[in-house]
PDB file of C-alpha atoms in Angstrom:
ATOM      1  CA  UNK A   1       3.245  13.077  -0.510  1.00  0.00           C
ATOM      2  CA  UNK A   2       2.841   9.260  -1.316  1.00  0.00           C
ATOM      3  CA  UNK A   3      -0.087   7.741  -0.827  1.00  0.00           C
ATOM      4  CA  UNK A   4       1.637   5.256   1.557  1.00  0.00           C
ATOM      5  CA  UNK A   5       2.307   7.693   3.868  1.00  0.00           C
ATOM      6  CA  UNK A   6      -1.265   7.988   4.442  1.00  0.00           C
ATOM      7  CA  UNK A   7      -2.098   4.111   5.184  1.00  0.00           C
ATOM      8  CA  UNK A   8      -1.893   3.849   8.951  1.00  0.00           C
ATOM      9  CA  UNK A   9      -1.852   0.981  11.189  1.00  0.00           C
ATOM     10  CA  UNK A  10      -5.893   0.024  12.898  1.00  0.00           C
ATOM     11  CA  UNK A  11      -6.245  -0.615  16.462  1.00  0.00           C
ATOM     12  CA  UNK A  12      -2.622   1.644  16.497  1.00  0.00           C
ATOM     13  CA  UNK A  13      -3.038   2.523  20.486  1.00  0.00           C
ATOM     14  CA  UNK A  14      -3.863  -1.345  21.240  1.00  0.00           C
ATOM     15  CA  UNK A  15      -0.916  -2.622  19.484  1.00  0.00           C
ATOM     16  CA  UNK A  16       1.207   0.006  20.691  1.00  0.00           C
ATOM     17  CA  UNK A  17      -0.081  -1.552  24.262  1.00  0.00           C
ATOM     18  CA  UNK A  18      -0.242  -4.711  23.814  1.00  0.00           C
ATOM     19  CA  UNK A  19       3.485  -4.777  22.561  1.00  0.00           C
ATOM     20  CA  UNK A  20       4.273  -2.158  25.372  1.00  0.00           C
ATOM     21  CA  UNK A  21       6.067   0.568  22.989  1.00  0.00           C
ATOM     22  CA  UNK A  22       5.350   3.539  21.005  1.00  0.00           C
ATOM     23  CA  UNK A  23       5.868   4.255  17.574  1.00  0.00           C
ATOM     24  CA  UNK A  24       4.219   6.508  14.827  1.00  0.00           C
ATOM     25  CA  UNK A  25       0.811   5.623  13.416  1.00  0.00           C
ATOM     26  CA  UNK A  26       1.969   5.599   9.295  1.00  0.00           C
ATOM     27  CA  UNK A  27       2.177   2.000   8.419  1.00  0.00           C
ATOM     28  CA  UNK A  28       5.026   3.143   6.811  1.00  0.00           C
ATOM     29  CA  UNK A  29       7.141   5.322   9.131  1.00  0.00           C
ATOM     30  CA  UNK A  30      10.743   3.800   9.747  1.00  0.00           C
ATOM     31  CA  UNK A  31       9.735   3.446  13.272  1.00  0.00           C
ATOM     32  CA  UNK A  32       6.656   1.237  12.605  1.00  0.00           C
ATOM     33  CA  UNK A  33       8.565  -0.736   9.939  1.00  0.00           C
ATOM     34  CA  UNK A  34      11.443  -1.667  12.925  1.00  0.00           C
ATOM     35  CA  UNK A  35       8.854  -2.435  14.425  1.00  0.00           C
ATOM     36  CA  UNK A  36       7.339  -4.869  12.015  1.00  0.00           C
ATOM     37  CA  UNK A  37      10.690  -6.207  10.739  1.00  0.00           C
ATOM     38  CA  UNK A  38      12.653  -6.841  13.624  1.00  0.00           C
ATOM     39  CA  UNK A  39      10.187  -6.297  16.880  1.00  0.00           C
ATOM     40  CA  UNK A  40       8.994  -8.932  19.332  1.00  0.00           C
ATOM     41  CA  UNK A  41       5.591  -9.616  18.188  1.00  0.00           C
ATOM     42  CA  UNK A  42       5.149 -12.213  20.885  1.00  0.00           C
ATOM     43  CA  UNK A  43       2.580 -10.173  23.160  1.00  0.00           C
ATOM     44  CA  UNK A  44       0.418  -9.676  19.784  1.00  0.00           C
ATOM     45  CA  UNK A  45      -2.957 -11.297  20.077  1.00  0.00           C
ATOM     46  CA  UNK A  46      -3.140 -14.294  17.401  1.00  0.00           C
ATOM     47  CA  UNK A  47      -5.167 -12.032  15.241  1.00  0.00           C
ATOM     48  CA  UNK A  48      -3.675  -9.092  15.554  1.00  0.00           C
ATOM     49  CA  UNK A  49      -0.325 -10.846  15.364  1.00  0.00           C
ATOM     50  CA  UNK A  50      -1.474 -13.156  12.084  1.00  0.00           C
ATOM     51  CA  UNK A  51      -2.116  -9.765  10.358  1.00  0.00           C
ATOM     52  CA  UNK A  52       1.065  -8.354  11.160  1.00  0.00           C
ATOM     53  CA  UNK A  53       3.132 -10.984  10.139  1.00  0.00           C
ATOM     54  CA  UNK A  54       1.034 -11.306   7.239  1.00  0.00           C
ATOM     55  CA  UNK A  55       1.400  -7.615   6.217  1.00  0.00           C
ATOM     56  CA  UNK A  56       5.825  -8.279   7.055  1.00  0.00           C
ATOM     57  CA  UNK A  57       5.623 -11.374   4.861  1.00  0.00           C
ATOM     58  CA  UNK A  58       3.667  -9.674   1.724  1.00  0.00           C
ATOM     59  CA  UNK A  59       5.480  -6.198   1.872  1.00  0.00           C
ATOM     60  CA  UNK A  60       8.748  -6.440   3.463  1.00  0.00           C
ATOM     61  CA  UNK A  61      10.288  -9.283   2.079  1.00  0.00           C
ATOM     62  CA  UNK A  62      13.045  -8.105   0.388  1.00  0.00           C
ATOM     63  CA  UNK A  63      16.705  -9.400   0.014  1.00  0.00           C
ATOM     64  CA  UNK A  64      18.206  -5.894  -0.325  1.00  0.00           C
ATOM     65  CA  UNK A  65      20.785  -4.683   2.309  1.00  0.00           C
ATOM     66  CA  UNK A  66      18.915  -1.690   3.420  1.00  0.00           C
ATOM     67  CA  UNK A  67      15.412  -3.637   3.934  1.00  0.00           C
ATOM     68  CA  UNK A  68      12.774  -2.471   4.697  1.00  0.00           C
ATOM     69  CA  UNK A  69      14.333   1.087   3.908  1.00  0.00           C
ATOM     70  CA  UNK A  70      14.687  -0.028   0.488  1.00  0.00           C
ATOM     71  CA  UNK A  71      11.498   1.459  -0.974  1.00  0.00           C
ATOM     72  CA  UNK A  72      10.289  -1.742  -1.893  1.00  0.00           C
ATOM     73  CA  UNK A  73       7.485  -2.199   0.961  1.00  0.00           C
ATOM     74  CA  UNK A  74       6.365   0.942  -0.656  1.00  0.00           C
ATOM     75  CA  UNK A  75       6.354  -0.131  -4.374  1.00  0.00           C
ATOM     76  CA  UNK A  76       4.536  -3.523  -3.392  1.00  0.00           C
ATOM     77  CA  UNK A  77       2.193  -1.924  -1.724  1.00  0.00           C
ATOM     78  CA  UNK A  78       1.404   0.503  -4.453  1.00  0.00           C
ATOM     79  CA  UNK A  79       1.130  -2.413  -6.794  1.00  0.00           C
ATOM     80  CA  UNK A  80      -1.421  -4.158  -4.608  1.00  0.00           C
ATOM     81  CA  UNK A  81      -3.679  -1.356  -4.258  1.00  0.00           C
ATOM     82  CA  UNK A  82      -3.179  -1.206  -8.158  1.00  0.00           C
ATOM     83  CA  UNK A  83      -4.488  -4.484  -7.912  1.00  0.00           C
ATOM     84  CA  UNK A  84      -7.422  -4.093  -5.906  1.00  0.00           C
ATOM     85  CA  UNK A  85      -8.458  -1.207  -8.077  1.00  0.00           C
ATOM     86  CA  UNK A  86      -7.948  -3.364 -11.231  1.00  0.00           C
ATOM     87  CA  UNK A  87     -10.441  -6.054  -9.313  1.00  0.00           C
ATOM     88  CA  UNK A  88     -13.296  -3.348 -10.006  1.00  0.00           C
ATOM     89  CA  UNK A  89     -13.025  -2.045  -5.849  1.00  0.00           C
ATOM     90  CA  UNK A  90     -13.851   1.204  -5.195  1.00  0.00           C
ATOM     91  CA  UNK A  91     -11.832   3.139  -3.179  1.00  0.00           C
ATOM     92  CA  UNK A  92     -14.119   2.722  -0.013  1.00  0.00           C
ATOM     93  CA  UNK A  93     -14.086  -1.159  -0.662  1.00  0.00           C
ATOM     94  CA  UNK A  94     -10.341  -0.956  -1.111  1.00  0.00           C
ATOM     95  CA  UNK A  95     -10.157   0.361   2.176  1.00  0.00           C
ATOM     96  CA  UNK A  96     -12.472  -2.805   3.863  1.00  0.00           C
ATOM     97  CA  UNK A  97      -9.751  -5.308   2.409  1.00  0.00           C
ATOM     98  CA  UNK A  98      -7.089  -3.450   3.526  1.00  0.00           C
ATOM     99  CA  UNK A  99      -8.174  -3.259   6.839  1.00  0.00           C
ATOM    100  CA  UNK A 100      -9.555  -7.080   6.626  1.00  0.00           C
ATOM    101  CA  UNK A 101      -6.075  -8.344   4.996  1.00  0.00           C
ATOM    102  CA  UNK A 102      -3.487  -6.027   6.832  1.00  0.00           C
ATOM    103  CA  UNK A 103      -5.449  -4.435   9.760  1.00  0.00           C
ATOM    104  CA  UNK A 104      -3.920  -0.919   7.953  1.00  0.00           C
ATOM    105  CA  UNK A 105      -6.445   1.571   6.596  1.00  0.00           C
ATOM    106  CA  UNK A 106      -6.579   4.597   4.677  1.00  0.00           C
ATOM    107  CA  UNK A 107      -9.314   7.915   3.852  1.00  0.00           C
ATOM    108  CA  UNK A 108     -10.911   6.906   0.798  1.00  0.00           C
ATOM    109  CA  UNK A 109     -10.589  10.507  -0.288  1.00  0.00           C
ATOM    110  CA  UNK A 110      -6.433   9.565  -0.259  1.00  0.00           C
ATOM    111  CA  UNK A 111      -7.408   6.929  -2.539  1.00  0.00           C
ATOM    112  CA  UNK A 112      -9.421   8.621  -4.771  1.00  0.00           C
ATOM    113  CA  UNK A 113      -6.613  11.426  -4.837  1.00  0.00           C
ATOM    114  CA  UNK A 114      -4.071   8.835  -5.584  1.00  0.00           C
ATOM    115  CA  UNK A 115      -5.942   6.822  -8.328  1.00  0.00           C
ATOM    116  CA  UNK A 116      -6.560  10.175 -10.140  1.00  0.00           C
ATOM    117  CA  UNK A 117      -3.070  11.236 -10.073  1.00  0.00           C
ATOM    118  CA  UNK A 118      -2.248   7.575 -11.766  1.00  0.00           C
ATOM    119  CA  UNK A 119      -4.748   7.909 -14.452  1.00  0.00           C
ATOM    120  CA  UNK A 120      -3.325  11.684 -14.879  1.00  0.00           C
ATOM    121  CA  UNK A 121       0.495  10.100 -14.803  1.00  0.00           C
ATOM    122  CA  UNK A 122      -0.954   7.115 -17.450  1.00  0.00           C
ATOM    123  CA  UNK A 123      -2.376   9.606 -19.601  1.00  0.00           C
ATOM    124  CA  UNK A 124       1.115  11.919 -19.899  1.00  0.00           C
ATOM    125  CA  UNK A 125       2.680   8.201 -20.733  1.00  0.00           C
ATOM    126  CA  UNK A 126       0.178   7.457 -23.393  1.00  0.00           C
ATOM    127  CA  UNK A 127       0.979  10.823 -24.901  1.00  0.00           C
ATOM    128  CA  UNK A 128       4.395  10.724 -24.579  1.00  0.00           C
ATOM    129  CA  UNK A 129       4.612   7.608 -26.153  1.00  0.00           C
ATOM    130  CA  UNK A 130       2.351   8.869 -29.221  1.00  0.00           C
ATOM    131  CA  UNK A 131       5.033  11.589 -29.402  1.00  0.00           C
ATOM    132  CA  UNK A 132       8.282   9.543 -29.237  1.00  0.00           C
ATOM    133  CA  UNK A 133       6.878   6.584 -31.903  1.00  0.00           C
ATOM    134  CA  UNK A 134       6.451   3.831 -29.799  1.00  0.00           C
ATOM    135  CA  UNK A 135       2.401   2.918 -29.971  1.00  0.00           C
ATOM    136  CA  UNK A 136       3.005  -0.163 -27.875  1.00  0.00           C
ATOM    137  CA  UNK A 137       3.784   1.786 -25.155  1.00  0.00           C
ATOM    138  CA  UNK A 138       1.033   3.725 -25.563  1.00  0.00           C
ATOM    139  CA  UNK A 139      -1.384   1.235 -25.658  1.00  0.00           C
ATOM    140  CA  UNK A 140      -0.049  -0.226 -22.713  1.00  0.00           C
ATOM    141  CA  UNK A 141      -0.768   2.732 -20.765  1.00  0.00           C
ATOM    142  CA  UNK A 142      -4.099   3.352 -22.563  1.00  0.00           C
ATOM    143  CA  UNK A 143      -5.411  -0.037 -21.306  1.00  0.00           C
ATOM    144  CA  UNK A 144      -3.671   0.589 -17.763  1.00  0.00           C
ATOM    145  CA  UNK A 145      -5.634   3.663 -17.817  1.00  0.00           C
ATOM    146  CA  UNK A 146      -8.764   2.292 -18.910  1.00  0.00           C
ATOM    147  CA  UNK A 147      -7.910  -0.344 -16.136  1.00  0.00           C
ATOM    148  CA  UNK A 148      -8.090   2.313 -13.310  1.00  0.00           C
ATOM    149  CA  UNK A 149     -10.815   4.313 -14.603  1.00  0.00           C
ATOM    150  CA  UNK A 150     -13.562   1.733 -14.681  1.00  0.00           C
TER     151      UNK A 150
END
């Protein structure tokens, strides 16, 4: 399972209220992404609605036909958790600026589960790349790792 189908969206039931419709909790969830891409966000709060629009503007722009079913709101999101680990956050503090940036949240137990299986993923590339003859590659990923494990 990818870690962004654990992030879910805070305050879900207000939203879900406030905009007088139901869809899933995942942040993620095709329903929640229709939602974010093409919905009315008019009965939003101005906080609540800056964060969504915020989150749409940072993760779903995308020019490809089948946005935001692309995959790309997934891979950028990846990337900026890759990014607040690579800022020195743990995965409790990654969680805060989530939830202060994107009003979205995760367990910090799915982060720790996820940053392990990168450093595990960085480690086979490192290898691999000792293997095959390419030591800039491996490098790369040795410093990624490094990176992530600090």
């Amino acid at each position: 399972m990818a870690v962004t189908d654990k992030i879910y969206v805070k305050n879900h039931r207000q939203i879900a209220s406030q905009l007088d419709t139901r869809f899933p909790k995942s942040a993620f969830s095709g329903a929640t992404l229709d939602i974010l891409f093409t919905g009315d966000l008019s009965e939003l709060n101005d906080a609540t609605r800056d964060s969504v629009l915020e989150f749409a503007e940072d993760f779903l722009d995308c020019d490809c036909d089948s946005n935001p079913y692309c995959g790309h709101p997934e891979e950028k999101f990846v990337e900026y958790l890759l990014d607040l680990r690579a800022q020195g956050l743990d995965p409790e503090s990654m969680v805060d600026v989530m939830t202060d940036d994107y009003m979205v949240y995760a367990y910090p137990g799915d982060l720790y589960s996820f940053l392990d299986d990168a450093i595990r993923t960085l480690e086979a590339v490192e290898e691999l790349a000792d293997v095959d003859g390419r030591p800039e590659e491996a490098d790369r990923a040795s410093r990624k790792k490094r990176e992530l494990s600090r």
